[in-house]
PDB file of C-alpha atoms in Angstrom:
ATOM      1  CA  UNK Y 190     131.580  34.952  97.062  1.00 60.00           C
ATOM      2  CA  UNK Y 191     135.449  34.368  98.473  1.00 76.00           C
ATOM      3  CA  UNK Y 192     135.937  37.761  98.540  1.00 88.00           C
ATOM      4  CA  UNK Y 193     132.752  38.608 100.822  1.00 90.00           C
ATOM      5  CA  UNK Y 194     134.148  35.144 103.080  1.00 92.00           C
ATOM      6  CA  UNK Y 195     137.883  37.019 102.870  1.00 93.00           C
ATOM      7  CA  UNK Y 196     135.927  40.108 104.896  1.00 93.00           C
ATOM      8  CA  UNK Y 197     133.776  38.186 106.923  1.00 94.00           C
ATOM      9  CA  UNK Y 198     136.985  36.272 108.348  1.00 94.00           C
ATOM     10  CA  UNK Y 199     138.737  39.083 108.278  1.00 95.00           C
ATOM     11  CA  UNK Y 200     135.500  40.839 110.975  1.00 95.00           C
ATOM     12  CA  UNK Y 201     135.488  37.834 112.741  1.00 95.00           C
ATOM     13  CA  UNK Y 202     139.340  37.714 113.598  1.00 95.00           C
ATOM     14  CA  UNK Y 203     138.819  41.309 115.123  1.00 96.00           C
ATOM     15  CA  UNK Y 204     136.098  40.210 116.890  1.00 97.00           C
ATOM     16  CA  UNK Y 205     137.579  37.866 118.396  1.00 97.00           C
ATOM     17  CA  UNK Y 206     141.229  39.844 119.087  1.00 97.00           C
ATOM     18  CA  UNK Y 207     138.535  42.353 120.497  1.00 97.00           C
ATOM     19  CA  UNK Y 208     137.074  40.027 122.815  1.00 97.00           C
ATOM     20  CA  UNK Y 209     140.516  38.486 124.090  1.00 97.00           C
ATOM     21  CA  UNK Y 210     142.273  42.008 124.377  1.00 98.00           C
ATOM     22  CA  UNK Y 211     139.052  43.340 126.705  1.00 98.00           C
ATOM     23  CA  UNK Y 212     138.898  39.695 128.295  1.00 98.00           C
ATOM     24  CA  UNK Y 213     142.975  40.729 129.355  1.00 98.00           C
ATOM     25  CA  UNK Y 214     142.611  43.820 130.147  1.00 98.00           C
ATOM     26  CA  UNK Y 215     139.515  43.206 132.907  1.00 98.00           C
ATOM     27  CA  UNK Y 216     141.899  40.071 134.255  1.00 97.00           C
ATOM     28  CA  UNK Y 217     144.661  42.388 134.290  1.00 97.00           C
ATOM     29  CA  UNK Y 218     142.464  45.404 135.954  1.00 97.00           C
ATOM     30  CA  UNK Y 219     140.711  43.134 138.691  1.00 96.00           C
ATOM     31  CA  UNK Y 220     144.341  41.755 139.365  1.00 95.00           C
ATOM     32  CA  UNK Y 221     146.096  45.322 139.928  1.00 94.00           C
ATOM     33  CA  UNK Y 222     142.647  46.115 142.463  1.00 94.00           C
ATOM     34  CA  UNK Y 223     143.107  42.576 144.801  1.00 93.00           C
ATOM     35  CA  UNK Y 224     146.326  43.597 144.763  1.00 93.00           C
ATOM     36  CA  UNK Y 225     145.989  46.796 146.197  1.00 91.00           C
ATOM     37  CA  UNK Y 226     143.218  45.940 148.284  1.00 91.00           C
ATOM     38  CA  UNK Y 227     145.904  43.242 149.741  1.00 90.00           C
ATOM     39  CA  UNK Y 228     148.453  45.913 150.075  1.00 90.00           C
ATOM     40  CA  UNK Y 229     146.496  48.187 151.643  1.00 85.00           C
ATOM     41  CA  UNK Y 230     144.338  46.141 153.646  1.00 78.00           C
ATOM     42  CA  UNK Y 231     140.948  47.560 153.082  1.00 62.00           C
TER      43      UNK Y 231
END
């Protein structure tokens, strides 16, 4: 019983690293393209 808990934190905690690395990465992405939009006046 703890040990299945142990994994299913364990899934859960990469799920949710998962979800706030992708979550940084799109900020991060849609950041760099106002940017350059900004820069290059488009």
């Amino acid at each position: 019983m703890s040990n299945q808990t142990s994994d299913n934190n364990k899934r859960i905690a990469k799920n949710t690293l998962l979800l706030y690395f992708r979550m940084l990465l799109i900020m991060l992405v849609t950041f760099v393209y106002e940017l350059c939009l900004k820069t290059f006046k488009y």
